[in-house]
């Protein structure tokens, strides 16, 4: 079953982070991605592929996606060309985030490329974990735990 690029309630909610949500839907239909401002409906935590792969113990895209879905319980975008993942989280002050150097929180003043609902990899910009419902976001503490797991794993492999 093919999921439409726009029109679902989840992606309507995401698109409303723009002042003109119709433009987000047009972008998804025409280009497959749209630029959305952060800090209106959600923030994002930028996670390097190194951090994610260390935390989940593999680079296999299917296993990474399944593990992130289980650990973070929310949507994650993978920008494969940039070797970066973005966990979508609730809006919160950056001062509440304890990993600004390893995994920066992006909020107001930042924009994020967001793929259409049907872009699920494994190349380009795609959903490693698709949003499941309106307001679905990763828990901040779960993303912080993922960074801790990666840090411990990377320290252990450096020994």
PDB file of C-alpha atoms in Angstrom:
ATOM      1  CA  UNK A   1       0.000   0.000   0.000  1.00  0.00           C
ATOM      2  CA  UNK A   2       1.393   3.408  -0.962  1.00  0.00           C
ATOM      3  CA  UNK A   3       1.035   6.163   1.596  1.00  0.00           C
ATOM      4  CA  UNK A   4       0.064   9.494   0.014  1.00  0.00           C
ATOM      5  CA  UNK A   5       2.620  12.282   0.191  1.00  0.00           C
ATOM      6  CA  UNK A   6       0.155  14.656   1.773  1.00  0.00           C
ATOM      7  CA  UNK A   7      -3.320  14.679   3.167  1.00  0.00           C
ATOM      8  CA  UNK A   8      -3.008  12.505   6.279  1.00  0.00           C
ATOM      9  CA  UNK A   9      -3.859  14.085   9.619  1.00  0.00           C
ATOM     10  CA  UNK A  10      -0.314  13.471  10.867  1.00  0.00           C
ATOM     11  CA  UNK A  11       1.281  15.313   7.964  1.00  0.00           C
ATOM     12  CA  UNK A  12      -1.336  18.064   8.119  1.00  0.00           C
ATOM     13  CA  UNK A  13      -0.261  18.589  11.733  1.00  0.00           C
ATOM     14  CA  UNK A  14       3.411  18.648  10.740  1.00  0.00           C
ATOM     15  CA  UNK A  15       2.710  21.036   7.824  1.00  0.00           C
ATOM     16  CA  UNK A  16       0.957  23.478  10.172  1.00  0.00           C
ATOM     17  CA  UNK A  17       4.343  24.329  11.660  1.00  0.00           C
ATOM     18  CA  UNK A  18       4.559  26.642   8.616  1.00  0.00           C
ATOM     19  CA  UNK A  19       2.478  29.791   8.359  1.00  0.00           C
ATOM     20  CA  UNK A  20       1.261  28.463   5.011  1.00  0.00           C
ATOM     21  CA  UNK A  21       0.853  24.698   5.474  1.00  0.00           C
ATOM     22  CA  UNK A  22      -0.404  24.313   1.888  1.00  0.00           C
ATOM     23  CA  UNK A  23       3.110  25.143   0.700  1.00  0.00           C
ATOM     24  CA  UNK A  24       4.517  22.235   2.689  1.00  0.00           C
ATOM     25  CA  UNK A  25       2.018  19.910   0.987  1.00  0.00           C
ATOM     26  CA  UNK A  26       2.940  21.317  -2.440  1.00  0.00           C
ATOM     27  CA  UNK A  27       6.643  20.857  -1.693  1.00  0.00           C
ATOM     28  CA  UNK A  28       6.057  17.247  -0.640  1.00  0.00           C
ATOM     29  CA  UNK A  29       4.109  16.535  -3.815  1.00  0.00           C
ATOM     30  CA  UNK A  30       6.541  18.287  -6.156  1.00  0.00           C
ATOM     31  CA  UNK A  31       9.938  17.665  -4.526  1.00  0.00           C
ATOM     32  CA  UNK A  32       9.397  15.039  -1.858  1.00  0.00           C
ATOM     33  CA  UNK A  33      10.700  17.346   0.907  1.00  0.00           C
ATOM     34  CA  UNK A  34       9.825  20.637   2.526  1.00  0.00           C
ATOM     35  CA  UNK A  35      11.641  23.058   4.827  1.00  0.00           C
ATOM     36  CA  UNK A  36       9.877  23.572   8.150  1.00  0.00           C
ATOM     37  CA  UNK A  37      10.688  26.019  10.916  1.00  0.00           C
ATOM     38  CA  UNK A  38      11.532  24.443  14.236  1.00  0.00           C
ATOM     39  CA  UNK A  39      10.317  25.728  17.563  1.00  0.00           C
ATOM     40  CA  UNK A  40       6.679  26.104  16.515  1.00  0.00           C
ATOM     41  CA  UNK A  41       5.280  22.558  16.833  1.00  0.00           C
ATOM     42  CA  UNK A  42       8.454  20.673  17.634  1.00  0.00           C
ATOM     43  CA  UNK A  43      12.223  20.857  17.988  1.00  0.00           C
ATOM     44  CA  UNK A  44      14.755  18.360  16.682  1.00  0.00           C
ATOM     45  CA  UNK A  45      17.906  16.797  18.077  1.00  0.00           C
ATOM     46  CA  UNK A  46      20.673  16.330  15.511  1.00  0.00           C
ATOM     47  CA  UNK A  47      22.332  12.940  15.980  1.00  0.00           C
ATOM     48  CA  UNK A  48      25.365  11.897  13.981  1.00  0.00           C
ATOM     49  CA  UNK A  49      25.206   8.478  12.342  1.00  0.00           C
ATOM     50  CA  UNK A  50      28.179   7.543  14.560  1.00  0.00           C
ATOM     51  CA  UNK A  51      26.104   8.200  17.703  1.00  0.00           C
ATOM     52  CA  UNK A  52      23.038   6.365  16.402  1.00  0.00           C
ATOM     53  CA  UNK A  53      24.988   3.370  15.101  1.00  0.00           C
ATOM     54  CA  UNK A  54      26.995   3.093  18.329  1.00  0.00           C
ATOM     55  CA  UNK A  55      23.797   3.202  20.385  1.00  0.00           C
ATOM     56  CA  UNK A  56      21.951   0.572  18.353  1.00  0.00           C
ATOM     57  CA  UNK A  57      25.009  -1.563  17.603  1.00  0.00           C
ATOM     58  CA  UNK A  58      24.605  -1.746  13.823  1.00  0.00           C
ATOM     59  CA  UNK A  59      24.489   0.235  10.589  1.00  0.00           C
ATOM     60  CA  UNK A  60      21.766  -1.938   9.029  1.00  0.00           C
ATOM     61  CA  UNK A  61      18.989   0.556   8.096  1.00  0.00           C
ATOM     62  CA  UNK A  62      16.127  -1.826   8.941  1.00  0.00           C
ATOM     63  CA  UNK A  63      17.540  -2.712  12.350  1.00  0.00           C
ATOM     64  CA  UNK A  64      18.408   0.931  13.053  1.00  0.00           C
ATOM     65  CA  UNK A  65      14.846   2.027  12.228  1.00  0.00           C
ATOM     66  CA  UNK A  66      13.246  -0.713  14.322  1.00  0.00           C
ATOM     67  CA  UNK A  67      15.558  -0.039  17.269  1.00  0.00           C
ATOM     68  CA  UNK A  68      15.028   3.727  17.117  1.00  0.00           C
ATOM     69  CA  UNK A  69      11.257   3.182  17.001  1.00  0.00           C
ATOM     70  CA  UNK A  70      11.500   1.049  20.135  1.00  0.00           C
ATOM     71  CA  UNK A  71      13.948   3.290  22.023  1.00  0.00           C
ATOM     72  CA  UNK A  72      12.642   6.739  21.076  1.00  0.00           C
ATOM     73  CA  UNK A  73       8.921   6.048  20.524  1.00  0.00           C
ATOM     74  CA  UNK A  74       8.649   8.874  17.993  1.00  0.00           C
ATOM     75  CA  UNK A  75       9.579  10.087  14.518  1.00  0.00           C
ATOM     76  CA  UNK A  76      13.156  10.185  13.269  1.00  0.00           C
ATOM     77  CA  UNK A  77      14.413  11.565   9.955  1.00  0.00           C
ATOM     78  CA  UNK A  78      17.590  10.181   8.391  1.00  0.00           C
ATOM     79  CA  UNK A  79      19.616  12.405   6.067  1.00  0.00           C
ATOM     80  CA  UNK A  80      21.795   9.659   4.642  1.00  0.00           C
ATOM     81  CA  UNK A  81      24.017  11.928   2.464  1.00  0.00           C
ATOM     82  CA  UNK A  82      24.919  13.962   5.571  1.00  0.00           C
ATOM     83  CA  UNK A  83      25.132  10.872   7.839  1.00  0.00           C
ATOM     84  CA  UNK A  84      22.752  12.562  10.262  1.00  0.00           C
ATOM     85  CA  UNK A  85      19.543  11.617  12.044  1.00  0.00           C
ATOM     86  CA  UNK A  86      17.000  14.080  13.456  1.00  0.00           C
ATOM     87  CA  UNK A  87      14.770  13.006  16.349  1.00  0.00           C
ATOM     88  CA  UNK A  88      11.650  15.174  16.479  1.00  0.00           C
ATOM     89  CA  UNK A  89      10.964  16.192  20.083  1.00  0.00           C
ATOM     90  CA  UNK A  90       8.636  18.480  21.996  1.00  0.00           C
ATOM     91  CA  UNK A  91       9.365  22.192  22.035  1.00  0.00           C
ATOM     92  CA  UNK A  92      11.515  22.919  25.031  1.00  0.00           C
ATOM     93  CA  UNK A  93      14.235  25.367  26.000  1.00  0.00           C
ATOM     94  CA  UNK A  94      17.694  24.390  24.785  1.00  0.00           C
ATOM     95  CA  UNK A  95      18.931  24.955  28.353  1.00  0.00           C
ATOM     96  CA  UNK A  96      17.019  21.791  29.346  1.00  0.00           C
ATOM     97  CA  UNK A  97      19.089  19.729  26.909  1.00  0.00           C
ATOM     98  CA  UNK A  98      22.198  18.182  28.465  1.00  0.00           C
ATOM     99  CA  UNK A  99      24.083  17.234  25.254  1.00  0.00           C
ATOM    100  CA  UNK A 100      24.502  20.437  23.207  1.00  0.00           C
ATOM    101  CA  UNK A 101      27.949  19.497  21.894  1.00  0.00           C
ATOM    102  CA  UNK A 102      27.416  15.827  21.041  1.00  0.00           C
ATOM    103  CA  UNK A 103      23.841  16.121  19.784  1.00  0.00           C
ATOM    104  CA  UNK A 104      22.610  19.712  19.394  1.00  0.00           C
ATOM    105  CA  UNK A 105      18.971  20.565  19.960  1.00  0.00           C
ATOM    106  CA  UNK A 106      17.571  22.680  17.143  1.00  0.00           C
ATOM    107  CA  UNK A 107      14.646  24.970  17.896  1.00  0.00           C
ATOM    108  CA  UNK A 108      13.504  28.495  17.072  1.00  0.00           C
ATOM    109  CA  UNK A 109      15.628  30.064  14.357  1.00  0.00           C
ATOM    110  CA  UNK A 110      16.393  26.709  12.711  1.00  0.00           C
ATOM    111  CA  UNK A 111      14.751  24.989   9.753  1.00  0.00           C
ATOM    112  CA  UNK A 112      14.618  21.285   8.999  1.00  0.00           C
ATOM    113  CA  UNK A 113      14.167  19.418   5.727  1.00  0.00           C
ATOM    114  CA  UNK A 114      11.238  17.072   6.282  1.00  0.00           C
ATOM    115  CA  UNK A 115      10.547  14.234   3.836  1.00  0.00           C
ATOM    116  CA  UNK A 116       7.154  13.346   2.410  1.00  0.00           C
ATOM    117  CA  UNK A 117       5.261  10.628   4.240  1.00  0.00           C
ATOM    118  CA  UNK A 118       6.132   7.949   1.675  1.00  0.00           C
ATOM    119  CA  UNK A 119       9.904   8.476   1.761  1.00  0.00           C
ATOM    120  CA  UNK A 120      11.095   5.615   3.939  1.00  0.00           C
ATOM    121  CA  UNK A 121      14.613   5.040   2.654  1.00  0.00           C
ATOM    122  CA  UNK A 122      17.141   3.713   2.308  1.00  0.00           C
ATOM    123  CA  UNK A 123      18.701   6.578   0.300  1.00  0.00           C
ATOM    124  CA  UNK A 124      18.527  10.355   0.450  1.00  0.00           C
ATOM    125  CA  UNK A 125      16.374  12.083   3.056  1.00  0.00           C
ATOM    126  CA  UNK A 126      13.784   9.734   4.517  1.00  0.00           C
ATOM    127  CA  UNK A 127      11.842   8.644   7.578  1.00  0.00           C
ATOM    128  CA  UNK A 128      13.864   6.161   9.621  1.00  0.00           C
ATOM    129  CA  UNK A 129      10.807   6.127  11.903  1.00  0.00           C
ATOM    130  CA  UNK A 130       7.553   7.592  10.558  1.00  0.00           C
ATOM    131  CA  UNK A 131       5.258   9.573  12.841  1.00  0.00           C
ATOM    132  CA  UNK A 132       2.315   7.413  13.920  1.00  0.00           C
ATOM    133  CA  UNK A 133      -0.270   9.969  15.004  1.00  0.00           C
ATOM    134  CA  UNK A 134      -0.901  13.678  15.400  1.00  0.00           C
ATOM    135  CA  UNK A 135       1.503  15.105  17.979  1.00  0.00           C
ATOM    136  CA  UNK A 136       3.751  12.033  17.912  1.00  0.00           C
ATOM    137  CA  UNK A 137       7.206  13.099  19.103  1.00  0.00           C
ATOM    138  CA  UNK A 138      10.220  11.416  20.674  1.00  0.00           C
ATOM    139  CA  UNK A 139      10.576  11.804  24.415  1.00  0.00           C
ATOM    140  CA  UNK A 140      13.437  14.141  25.325  1.00  0.00           C
ATOM    141  CA  UNK A 141      14.644  11.761  28.038  1.00  0.00           C
ATOM    142  CA  UNK A 142      14.656   8.850  25.561  1.00  0.00           C
ATOM    143  CA  UNK A 143      16.852  10.796  23.138  1.00  0.00           C
ATOM    144  CA  UNK A 144      19.175  11.711  26.027  1.00  0.00           C
ATOM    145  CA  UNK A 145      19.349   8.016  27.007  1.00  0.00           C
ATOM    146  CA  UNK A 146      20.279   7.117  23.417  1.00  0.00           C
ATOM    147  CA  UNK A 147      23.169   9.607  23.555  1.00  0.00           C
ATOM    148  CA  UNK A 148      24.326   8.088  26.879  1.00  0.00           C
ATOM    149  CA  UNK A 149      24.217   4.578  25.409  1.00  0.00           C
ATOM    150  CA  UNK A 150      26.272   5.745  22.424  1.00  0.00           C
ATOM    151  CA  UNK A 151      28.775   7.535  24.632  1.00  0.00           C
ATOM    152  CA  UNK A 152      29.291   4.412  26.746  1.00  0.00           C
ATOM    153  CA  UNK A 153      29.587   2.240  23.642  1.00  0.00           C
ATOM    154  CA  UNK A 154      32.100   4.571  21.977  1.00  0.00           C
ATOM    155  CA  UNK A 155      34.191   4.818  25.173  1.00  0.00           C
ATOM    156  CA  UNK A 156      34.228   1.036  25.454  1.00  0.00           C
ATOM    157  CA  UNK A 157      35.382   0.579  21.856  1.00  0.00           C
ATOM    158  CA  UNK A 158      38.146   3.175  22.307  1.00  0.00           C
ATOM    159  CA  UNK A 159      39.796   1.105  25.011  1.00  0.00           C
TER     160      UNK A 159
END
